[in-house]
Coordinates of C-alpha atoms in Angstrom, one line a residue:
M1361 CA -70.3 39.0 39.8
R1362 CA -67.7 41.9 40.0
I1363 CA -67.6 44.7 42.2
G1364 CA -66.6 48.3 41.1
I1365 CA -65.5 50.8 43.6
D1366 CA -63.8 53.6 42.3
V1367 CA -62.8 56.7 45.0
G1368 CA -62.7 60.6 44.6
G1369 CA -61.4 63.7 46.2
T1370 CA -65.0 64.3 47.0
H1371 CA -67.2 60.8 46.8
T1372 CA -67.0 57.1 46.8
D1373 CA -68.7 55.3 44.6
A1374 CA -70.0 51.3 44.4
V1375 CA -71.8 49.2 42.3
L1376 CA -72.0 45.1 42.3
I1377 CA -72.7 44.0 38.8
N1378 CA -73.6 40.4 37.6
H1379 CA -72.8 41.1 33.5
D1380 CA -74.9 43.5 32.6
Q1381 CA -77.5 43.6 36.0
I1382 CA -76.6 46.5 38.6
L1383 CA -77.6 44.5 41.5
S1384 CA -76.3 47.3 43.9
H1385 CA -74.8 50.5 43.9
N1386 CA -73.9 53.6 46.6
K1387 CA -72.5 56.8 47.3
S1388 CA -70.9 58.2 49.7
L1389 CA -68.2 60.3 51.2
T1390 CA -65.2 59.6 50.8
T1391 CA -63.0 58.7 54.1
A1392 CA -59.7 60.2 55.2
D1393 CA -58.4 56.5 55.7
V1394 CA -59.2 55.4 52.0
T1395 CA -59.5 51.7 53.1
T1396 CA -62.5 52.2 55.8
G1397 CA -64.6 53.5 52.5
V1398 CA -63.9 51.6 50.6
Q1399 CA -64.5 48.6 52.9
N1400 CA -68.3 50.6 54.4
A1401 CA -68.8 50.6 50.8
I1402 CA -68.6 46.9 50.1
D1403 CA -70.4 46.0 53.3
K1404 CA -73.0 48.1 52.1
L1405 CA -73.2 46.7 47.9
L1406 CA -73.2 42.8 49.8
Q1407 CA -75.9 43.8 52.4
D1408 CA -78.0 45.7 49.9
S1409 CA -77.9 42.5 47.2
L1410 CA -77.9 39.5 49.6
I1411 CA -74.8 38.4 47.8
N1412 CA -72.6 36.6 49.8
A1413 CA -68.6 37.3 49.6
D1414 CA -67.9 34.0 48.1
Q1415 CA -69.7 35.1 45.3
I1416 CA -67.8 37.9 44.0
E1417 CA -65.6 36.9 41.4
A1418 CA -63.6 39.9 40.9
V1419 CA -63.0 43.2 42.6
M1420 CA -61.7 46.6 40.7
I1421 CA -60.4 49.6 42.8
G1422 CA -60.6 53.3 40.9
T1423 CA -57.9 55.0 43.4
T1424 CA -56.5 58.8 43.7
Q1425 CA -54.1 57.9 46.4
F1426 CA -51.1 57.7 44.0
T1427 CA -52.2 61.0 42.6
N1428 CA -52.6 62.9 45.6
S1429 CA -49.2 61.6 46.9
V1430 CA -47.6 62.8 44.5
V1431 CA -49.1 66.5 44.9
E1432 CA -48.9 66.3 48.3
R1433 CA -45.3 65.3 48.7
K1434 CA -46.6 62.5 50.8
N1435 CA -45.5 58.5 50.9
L1436 CA -42.5 59.6 48.5
S1437 CA -39.2 57.5 48.8
K1438 CA -35.8 58.9 47.9
V1439 CA -35.2 58.1 44.4
A1440 CA -31.6 57.4 42.7
A1441 CA -32.0 58.9 39.3
I1442 CA -29.6 57.0 36.6
R1443 CA -29.1 58.3 32.9
I1444 CA -27.4 56.3 30.9
A1445 CA -26.6 59.2 27.4
L1446 CA -23.0 60.1 28.3
P1447 CA -21.5 61.8 27.0
S1448 CA -23.8 63.7 24.8
G1449 CA -26.8 63.5 27.1
Q1450 CA -25.1 65.8 29.9
E1451 CA -25.8 69.2 29.4
L1452 CA -29.9 69.0 31.1
K1453 CA -29.6 67.2 34.5
P1454 CA -32.8 65.1 35.7
M1455 CA -35.3 67.0 37.6
A1456 CA -33.4 70.5 35.8
D1457 CA -36.7 71.7 35.8
W1458 CA -38.7 69.6 38.9
P1459 CA -40.3 72.0 41.6
S1460 CA -38.3 72.3 44.9
D1461 CA -40.6 71.1 47.0
I1462 CA -41.2 67.8 45.3
A1463 CA -37.7 67.3 44.2
S1464 CA -36.2 68.1 47.8
V1465 CA -38.4 65.2 48.9
I1466 CA -37.2 62.7 46.4
G1467 CA -33.8 63.7 47.4
E1468 CA -31.4 64.9 44.5
N1469 CA -29.6 61.7 44.0
I1470 CA -28.6 61.6 40.6
Y1471 CA -26.2 59.5 38.1
M1472 CA -25.2 59.8 34.5
L1473 CA -23.7 57.0 32.3
D1474 CA -22.1 56.4 29.6
G1475 CA -24.1 54.3 26.7
G1476 CA -27.1 54.3 25.5
F1477 CA -28.1 54.4 21.3
L1478 CA -29.2 56.9 19.2
Y1479 CA -32.5 56.6 17.2
D1480 CA -30.9 55.1 14.2
G1481 CA -29.6 52.8 16.7
S1482 CA -25.9 53.5 16.4
P1483 CA -24.5 53.4 19.9
I1484 CA -23.7 56.8 21.8
A1485 CA -20.7 55.2 23.4
P1486 CA -19.7 52.2 24.9
T1487 CA -20.9 51.1 28.8
N1488 CA -18.0 52.0 31.7
S1489 CA -18.0 49.4 34.2
E1490 CA -15.9 51.6 36.2
Q1491 CA -18.8 53.9 36.1
I1492 CA -21.3 51.4 37.2
R1493 CA -19.4 49.6 40.1
L1494 CA -19.0 53.3 41.8
M1495 CA -22.7 54.0 41.2
I1496 CA -23.6 50.8 43.0
D1497 CA -21.0 51.3 45.8
S1498 CA -23.2 55.1 46.0
L1499 CA -26.0 53.1 46.1
L1500 CA -25.2 50.9 48.9
S1501 CA -23.7 53.9 50.8
K1502 CA -26.6 55.6 50.7
K1503 CA -29.0 52.7 51.1
I1504 CA -32.0 54.0 48.5
T1505 CA -33.4 50.9 47.1
S1506 CA -35.9 53.0 44.6
I1507 CA -34.2 53.4 41.2
A1508 CA -35.2 55.1 37.9
I1509 CA -32.8 54.1 35.0
S1510 CA -33.3 56.0 31.5
S1511 CA -31.6 56.1 28.4
A1512 CA -31.2 57.7 25.4
F1513 CA -34.1 56.0 23.0
S1514 CA -35.0 53.2 25.0
P1515 CA -37.9 52.7 23.8
M1516 CA -36.4 51.8 20.9
N1517 CA -33.6 50.1 22.2
P1518 CA -34.5 48.9 25.5
E1519 CA -31.2 46.8 25.9
P1520 CA -29.2 49.4 28.4
E1521 CA -31.8 49.7 30.2
I1522 CA -32.6 46.5 31.5
A1523 CA -28.8 45.4 31.6
L1524 CA -28.4 48.1 34.1
G1525 CA -31.0 46.8 35.8
K1526 CA -30.6 43.0 36.2
Q1527 CA -26.4 44.5 37.9
I1528 CA -28.2 46.8 40.1
Q1529 CA -30.9 44.4 41.4
T1530 CA -28.1 41.0 41.7
A1531 CA -26.1 44.0 43.8
I1532 CA -29.6 45.2 45.6
P1533 CA -31.1 42.6 45.6
E1534 CA -34.5 44.7 47.4
A1535 CA -34.2 47.2 45.1
N1536 CA -37.3 48.7 43.7
I1537 CA -36.8 49.7 39.8
T1538 CA -38.3 51.6 37.4
L1539 CA -37.3 51.3 33.4
S1540 CA -38.4 54.5 31.6
H1541 CA -39.2 52.6 28.6
K1542 CA -41.3 50.8 30.5
I1543 CA -43.6 53.5 31.2
G1544 CA -43.0 56.1 28.7
S1545 CA -42.6 57.1 25.2
L1546 CA -39.9 58.9 23.1
G1547 CA -38.3 61.9 24.2
I1548 CA -35.8 61.3 27.4
L1549 CA -36.5 63.9 30.0
E1550 CA -40.7 63.7 30.4
R1551 CA -39.6 59.4 30.0
E1552 CA -37.4 60.5 32.6
N1553 CA -39.6 62.4 34.9
A1554 CA -42.2 59.4 33.9
A1555 CA -39.6 56.8 35.7
I1556 CA -38.4 58.8 39.0
L1557 CA -42.0 59.8 39.9
N1558 CA -43.2 56.1 39.3
A1559 CA -39.8 54.8 41.5
S1560 CA -40.8 57.2 44.1
L1561 CA -44.4 55.6 44.6
L1562 CA -43.1 51.7 44.4
E1563 CA -43.2 51.5 48.4
F1564 CA -46.1 53.5 48.8
A1565 CA -47.8 50.9 45.7
N1566 CA -47.0 47.9 48.1
K1567 CA -48.6 49.4 51.2
V1568 CA -51.5 50.2 49.0
V1569 CA -52.1 47.2 47.3
E1570 CA -51.8 45.1 50.8
A1571 CA -54.2 48.1 52.5
F1572 CA -56.8 46.9 49.4
I1573 CA -56.4 43.1 49.9
E1574 CA -56.1 42.9 53.6
A1575 CA -59.5 45.3 53.6
L1576 CA -61.6 42.0 51.1
A1577 CA -59.7 39.5 53.3
K1578 CA -61.6 41.0 56.5
R1579 CA -64.8 40.6 53.8
N1580 CA -64.5 37.2 53.1
I1581 CA -63.4 37.9 49.6
K1582 CA -61.4 36.5 47.8
C1583 CA -61.2 36.9 44.5
P1584 CA -58.7 38.8 42.5
M1585 CA -58.2 42.8 42.5
Y1586 CA -57.4 44.4 39.8
I1587 CA -56.3 48.1 39.4
S1588 CA -57.8 51.0 37.1
Q1589 CA -55.2 52.5 35.2
N1590 CA -55.6 56.3 33.2
D1591 CA -56.4 53.8 29.6
G1592 CA -59.5 52.7 30.5
T1593 CA -58.0 49.2 31.2
L1594 CA -57.1 47.3 34.2
M1595 CA -54.0 46.1 35.8
S1596 CA -53.3 42.9 38.2
A1597 CA -52.3 43.6 42.1
D1598 CA -48.7 42.8 41.2
F1599 CA -49.1 45.2 38.4
V1600 CA -50.1 47.9 40.6
R1601 CA -46.7 47.2 42.3
Q1602 CA -44.3 47.8 39.6
F1603 CA -46.5 50.9 37.9
P1604 CA -48.2 52.9 40.0
A1605 CA -48.1 56.3 38.5
L1606 CA -50.5 54.2 35.8
T1607 CA -53.2 55.3 37.5
F1608 CA -52.9 58.8 37.5
A1609 CA -56.0 60.2 36.1
S1610 CA -58.0 56.9 36.5
G1611 CA -61.1 58.6 38.0
P1612 CA -62.5 60.2 35.1
T1613 CA -61.4 57.7 32.5
N1614 CA -63.5 55.3 34.6
S1615 CA -66.7 57.8 34.3
L1616 CA -66.0 57.7 30.4
R1617 CA -65.8 53.8 29.9
G1618 CA -69.4 53.8 32.1
A1619 CA -70.9 55.9 30.7
S1620 CA -70.2 54.2 26.9
K1621 CA -71.5 51.2 28.5
L1622 CA -74.3 53.8 30.1
S1623 CA -75.8 54.6 26.9
G1624 CA -74.5 52.4 24.6
L1625 CA -72.2 54.9 22.5
Q1626 CA -68.5 54.3 21.6
D1627 CA -68.3 57.9 20.3
A1628 CA -69.6 60.5 21.8
I1629 CA -68.6 64.0 24.6
V1630 CA -69.0 62.7 28.4
V1631 CA -69.0 65.6 31.2
D1632 CA -69.0 63.6 34.5
I1633 CA -69.9 66.3 37.4
G1634 CA -69.3 65.8 40.7
G1635 CA -68.8 67.6 43.6
T1636 CA -65.7 70.1 43.0
T1637 CA -65.4 69.7 39.1
S1638 CA -66.7 68.9 36.1
D1639 CA -64.1 66.1 33.8
I1640 CA -65.2 66.8 29.5
G1641 CA -63.8 63.9 27.8
V1642 CA -64.3 62.4 24.4
L1643 CA -65.0 58.9 24.3
N1644 CA -63.4 57.3 20.7
N1645 CA -64.0 53.9 20.2
G1646 CA -65.7 53.4 23.4
F1647 CA -62.0 54.7 24.8
P1648 CA -61.1 58.2 26.1
R1649 CA -59.0 60.2 23.8
E1650 CA -55.4 60.1 24.7
S1651 CA -53.6 63.5 25.1
N1652 CA -50.8 64.4 22.6
N1653 CA -49.9 67.0 24.4
I1654 CA -47.0 67.2 27.7
I1655 CA -48.8 66.2 31.4
K1656 CA -48.3 67.8 34.6
V1657 CA -48.4 65.6 37.5
G1658 CA -48.2 67.5 40.6
G1659 CA -45.8 70.7 38.5
V1660 CA -43.8 67.3 36.8
R1661 CA -43.7 67.3 32.9
T1662 CA -44.5 63.7 32.3
N1663 CA -45.1 62.0 28.5
F1664 CA -47.2 58.5 29.4
R1665 CA -50.7 58.0 28.5
M1666 CA -53.3 60.4 29.8
P1667 CA -56.8 60.5 28.9
D1668 CA -57.7 63.9 27.4
I1669 CA -59.6 65.6 29.9
Q1670 CA -60.8 69.5 30.4
A1671 CA -61.3 69.7 34.1
V1672 CA -64.3 73.1 34.5
A1673 CA -64.4 74.5 37.9
L1674 CA -68.4 73.7 38.4
G1675 CA -69.9 70.8 40.2
G1676 CA -72.6 70.1 43.2
G1677 CA -70.5 72.0 46.1
T1678 CA -69.0 75.0 43.8
C1679 CA -70.0 78.6 45.6
I1680 CA -72.5 81.0 43.6
D1681 CA -71.8 84.4 44.9
L1682 CA -74.0 87.3 43.9
L1683 CA -71.5 90.3 42.8
S1684 CA -74.3 93.2 44.9
S1685 CA -72.1 96.0 42.7
S1686 CA -73.8 94.6 39.4
N1687 CA -76.2 92.5 40.2
E1688 CA -74.2 89.4 38.8
L1689 CA -73.5 85.8 39.6
R1690 CA -69.4 84.7 40.4
I1691 CA -69.8 80.4 39.8
G1692 CA -67.1 79.1 41.8
P1693 CA -63.9 78.6 40.9
H1694 CA -64.0 77.8 45.0
S1695 CA -66.0 74.9 46.1
V1696 CA -67.2 73.6 49.4
G1697 CA -66.3 69.7 48.2
H1698 CA -67.1 66.9 51.0
R1699 CA -68.5 69.6 53.3
L1700 CA -71.5 70.3 51.0
V1701 CA -73.6 67.7 53.4
E1702 CA -72.6 71.2 55.7
D1703 CA -71.8 73.6 54.1
G1704 CA -74.7 73.7 51.9
L1705 CA -78.2 76.0 52.5
I1706 CA -80.0 72.7 51.8
F1707 CA -78.5 70.8 54.4
G1708 CA -78.4 73.8 56.7
G1709 CA -75.3 75.6 56.3
N1710 CA -75.0 79.1 55.3
T1711 CA -73.1 78.9 51.7
L1712 CA -74.9 79.4 48.5
T1713 CA -74.2 75.8 45.9
A1714 CA -74.5 74.9 42.5
S1715 CA -76.9 72.0 43.9
D1716 CA -78.9 74.3 46.2
I1717 CA -79.6 76.2 42.7
A1718 CA -80.7 72.8 41.2
V1719 CA -82.8 72.0 44.0
A1720 CA -84.3 75.3 44.0
A1721 CA -85.2 74.6 40.6
G1722 CA -86.8 71.9 41.1
L1723 CA -84.2 69.7 39.3
S1724 CA -84.1 67.9 42.6
D1725 CA -85.4 67.1 45.6
M1726 CA -82.0 66.4 48.0
G1727 CA -81.7 68.2 51.5
N1728 CA -84.5 70.2 52.7
K1729 CA -86.2 72.5 49.8
K1730 CA -87.2 75.0 52.0
N1731 CA -83.8 76.5 53.3
V1732 CA -83.7 77.7 49.5
S1733 CA -87.4 78.8 49.1
H1734 CA -86.3 82.7 50.0
L1735 CA -83.9 82.5 46.9
P1736 CA -85.4 85.1 43.9
S1737 CA -86.3 83.1 40.5
D1738 CA -84.3 85.2 38.2
I1739 CA -81.2 84.7 40.6
V1740 CA -82.0 80.8 40.2
Q1741 CA -82.4 80.9 36.4
K1742 CA -79.5 83.2 36.4
A1743 CA -77.1 80.8 37.8
L1744 CA -78.4 78.0 35.4
L1745 CA -78.1 80.0 32.6
Q1746 CA -74.6 80.4 33.2
M1747 CA -73.6 76.9 34.7
T1748 CA -74.9 75.5 31.4
Q1749 CA -73.5 78.2 29.3
L1750 CA -69.9 77.3 31.1
L1751 CA -70.3 73.9 29.9
D1752 CA -70.9 74.2 26.7
D1753 CA -68.1 76.5 26.1
N1754 CA -65.8 74.1 27.3
I1755 CA -67.8 70.9 25.8
D1756 CA -67.0 72.8 22.5
M1757 CA -63.6 73.5 22.8
M1758 CA -63.4 69.7 23.0
K1759 CA -65.0 68.4 20.0
P1760 CA -62.9 66.7 17.4
N1761 CA -64.5 68.7 14.7
S1762 CA -67.2 71.7 14.2
E1763 CA -70.3 69.6 14.3
P1764 CA -72.0 68.7 17.3
M1765 CA -72.3 65.6 19.1
P1766 CA -73.8 63.5 21.8
V1767 CA -73.2 64.5 25.3
I1768 CA -73.5 61.8 27.8
L1769 CA -74.2 63.6 31.1
V1770 CA -73.1 61.7 33.9
G1771 CA -71.8 62.0 38.3
G1772 CA -73.7 63.1 40.9
G1773 CA -74.0 66.3 39.6
S1774 CA -75.6 66.1 36.8
I1775 CA -78.7 67.4 38.0
L1776 CA -76.6 70.7 37.5
V1777 CA -77.6 71.0 33.5
S1778 CA -81.4 72.1 32.7
G1779 CA -80.8 74.4 29.3
N1780 CA -79.7 74.0 25.7
I1781 CA -76.7 72.6 25.2
K1782 CA -75.2 74.1 21.5
A1783 CA -72.5 71.4 21.3
A1784 CA -74.4 68.6 22.0
S1785 CA -76.4 66.7 19.0
S1786 CA -78.5 65.3 21.5
I1787 CA -77.7 65.0 25.6
L1788 CA -78.1 61.3 27.9
R1789 CA -78.6 61.2 31.3
P1790 CA -78.4 56.8 31.1
D1791 CA -79.7 55.1 34.4
Y1792 CA -77.2 55.1 37.2
A1793 CA -75.4 58.1 35.9
G1794 CA -74.6 58.9 39.2
V1795 CA -72.0 55.8 40.1
A1796 CA -70.8 55.9 36.0
N1797 CA -67.8 55.9 37.4
A1798 CA -67.3 52.6 39.8
I1799 CA -69.1 50.9 36.2
G1800 CA -66.7 51.6 34.3
A1801 CA -64.2 50.4 36.8
A1802 CA -66.5 47.2 36.8
I1803 CA -66.3 46.6 33.3
A1804 CA -62.8 47.4 32.0
Q1805 CA -61.1 44.7 30.5
I1806 CA -57.0 44.7 30.6
G1807 CA -54.7 46.6 28.6
G1808 CA -51.7 47.1 26.8
E1809 CA -49.6 49.6 25.0
S1810 CA -46.5 49.5 22.6
E1811 CA -44.6 52.6 20.9
S1812 CA -41.8 52.0 18.3
M1813 CA -39.7 54.0 15.7
L1814 CA -39.6 51.8 12.5
S1815 CA -38.7 52.2 9.1
Y1816 CA -40.4 50.6 6.5
R1817 CA -38.2 50.4 4.1
Q1818 CA -35.9 48.1 6.0
I1819 CA -39.0 46.3 7.4
P1820 CA -42.7 45.4 5.4
R1821 CA -45.7 47.6 7.0
D1822 CA -47.7 44.6 8.3
Q1823 CA -44.7 42.8 9.3
A1824 CA -43.5 46.0 11.7
I1825 CA -47.2 47.2 12.8
T1826 CA -47.1 43.0 14.0
Q1827 CA -44.6 43.1 16.1
V1828 CA -45.4 46.5 18.0
T1829 CA -48.8 44.6 18.5
Q1830 CA -47.1 41.4 19.9
Q1831 CA -45.4 43.5 22.2
A1832 CA -48.4 45.2 23.4
S1833 CA -50.1 42.4 23.6
D1834 CA -46.9 41.0 25.8
Q1835 CA -47.6 43.7 28.4
A1836 CA -51.3 42.9 28.5
I1837 CA -50.5 39.8 28.9
K1838 CA -48.6 40.4 32.1
A1839 CA -50.8 42.4 33.3
G1840 CA -53.1 39.8 34.0
A1841 CA -54.9 39.8 30.2
N1842 CA -56.2 36.1 28.9
P1843 CA -54.1 35.5 25.7
S1844 CA -56.8 34.8 23.4
S1845 CA -59.2 37.3 24.5
I1846 CA -56.7 40.3 23.4
K1847 CA -57.8 42.2 20.6
V1848 CA -56.0 45.7 18.9
T1849 CA -58.4 49.0 19.8
D1850 CA -56.0 51.4 18.1
I1851 CA -53.3 52.0 15.8
E1852 CA -51.6 55.4 15.2
E1853 CA -48.8 55.5 12.5
T1854 CA -47.0 59.2 12.6
A1855 CA -44.0 59.9 9.8
I1856 CA -41.1 61.0 10.4
P1857 CA -39.9 63.2 8.0
Y1858 CA -36.8 64.7 9.4
M1859 CA -35.3 61.0 10.1
D1860 CA -33.5 59.1 7.6
E1861 CA -35.0 55.9 6.3
G1862 CA -38.7 56.7 6.5
M1863 CA -38.7 56.2 9.5
T1864 CA -42.4 55.8 10.7
K1865 CA -43.7 55.9 14.7
I1866 CA -46.3 53.4 15.4
R1867 CA -48.1 52.8 18.5
V1868 CA -50.7 50.1 19.1
K1869 CA -53.5 49.5 22.0
V1870 CA -54.7 46.3 23.1
V1871 CA -57.4 45.1 25.4
G1872 CA -58.3 41.7 26.8
D1873 CA -60.3 39.7 29.6
I1874 CA -59.5 39.5 32.7
G1875 CA -57.0 36.4 32.6
K1876 CA -54.3 34.4 35.0
C1877 CA -53.0 37.6 37.1
F1878 CA -49.3 38.9 36.4
E1879 CA -46.8 36.9 38.9
G1880 CA -43.8 39.4 38.8
N1881 CA -40.7 39.0 37.9
T1882 CA -37.4 40.5 37.7
D1883 CA -36.6 38.6 34.5
D1884 CA -36.9 41.7 32.5
L1885 CA -37.8 44.3 34.8

């Protein structure tokens, strides 16, 4: 028995499943107090299914709270940004290209230290104990406890970050520390940014986790709770306290995983049509295709794993305007969002939305159809054609090649698509498509990922891949995976021709079933 909940910007979706059987599901408007919405969703699941709370074995929650905190510049802590890369890494300081509003909230508490290593393992400079002492004294005087530590090429040699983290933890036991090699990949500026964002969320993450645990306790649900990551896997509650930034973009990822489960397809295009946007992603072996581009979160460049998602301004609440001068329609980009039930014509409002068009066309029976009976049929058909064409164009851009692919439509707004999509070899609308994101959360496994640069001249290829796989497996186990269930889902090898010794970047991703929850410690931070 699992409960999956996905908290979106417009709706909160919830589902109760027993293995592959869906026992209950519901969709409600997201409340300003997210935990209240979660409690209400759970209440309705248990009430409708007649299942007792003590029968629930796990609860999985996908939340946008951490993303919203960065975007809205709220609930962020002051952070000490420490870079170990001098003397070579001093020209461009941490947060140099950040938007001024978020930089001022986090504070420009920057510390530059000697040390770090180059890609070939040679040291940049020896550590300077006096620099470290002065830095710790400064942290104590400023009472800063959220700390991000980054060193040059730390994904290849994390020792400088680990050693400094232990020194700071000893001097400041209450410190919340993020080490950049734990969250980002090669590229110190973007990896450093990801670590700083994560550190700024650590205090808030603790509050969010406690609120969710309290919400479950009030419902007498005592099973483990997990939070969705943005790669389609889960984190235990304790792991979320350390890496809240890994939840960024977890909503679309849950939808892709749910679409795969509902359709039985491992490779396909998924279009999740919500109240405000349509998120288009690609399923690759049952998991979301990851983006190879630099991803901006709240205007900050990062390089940690993120799903490759194309967001299109089309959803159930999208506003549709008739341009009287040209007799043409303008679809979006504005949306009434969660106010659809107040502003949409079918609900007695005054705004023409995509949902009104769907009801007028007979694609849905929600609301009051009489309120849209006055819409001319040619306007309705023109709007449907434009909405379908908008999706078709964006789906075509997301395909891995020129060949048509199966397209899975999910989300509450999937009713908006009625015409032919040329980029699709077939179109599937599986049962329970409206709560695919909650299903994706409910079925998710625990994941781990590791990246390293190794020379096949110095270490045999099989041994190198085994080494990186073990690192990824260790990460999954710490996140709560059962060690005996771990399997490799993706291996990526990229030759680096401009480096000596035939260097190759190896990235390995693994997943495993839920096991014993990770019990946080500071041994390796």
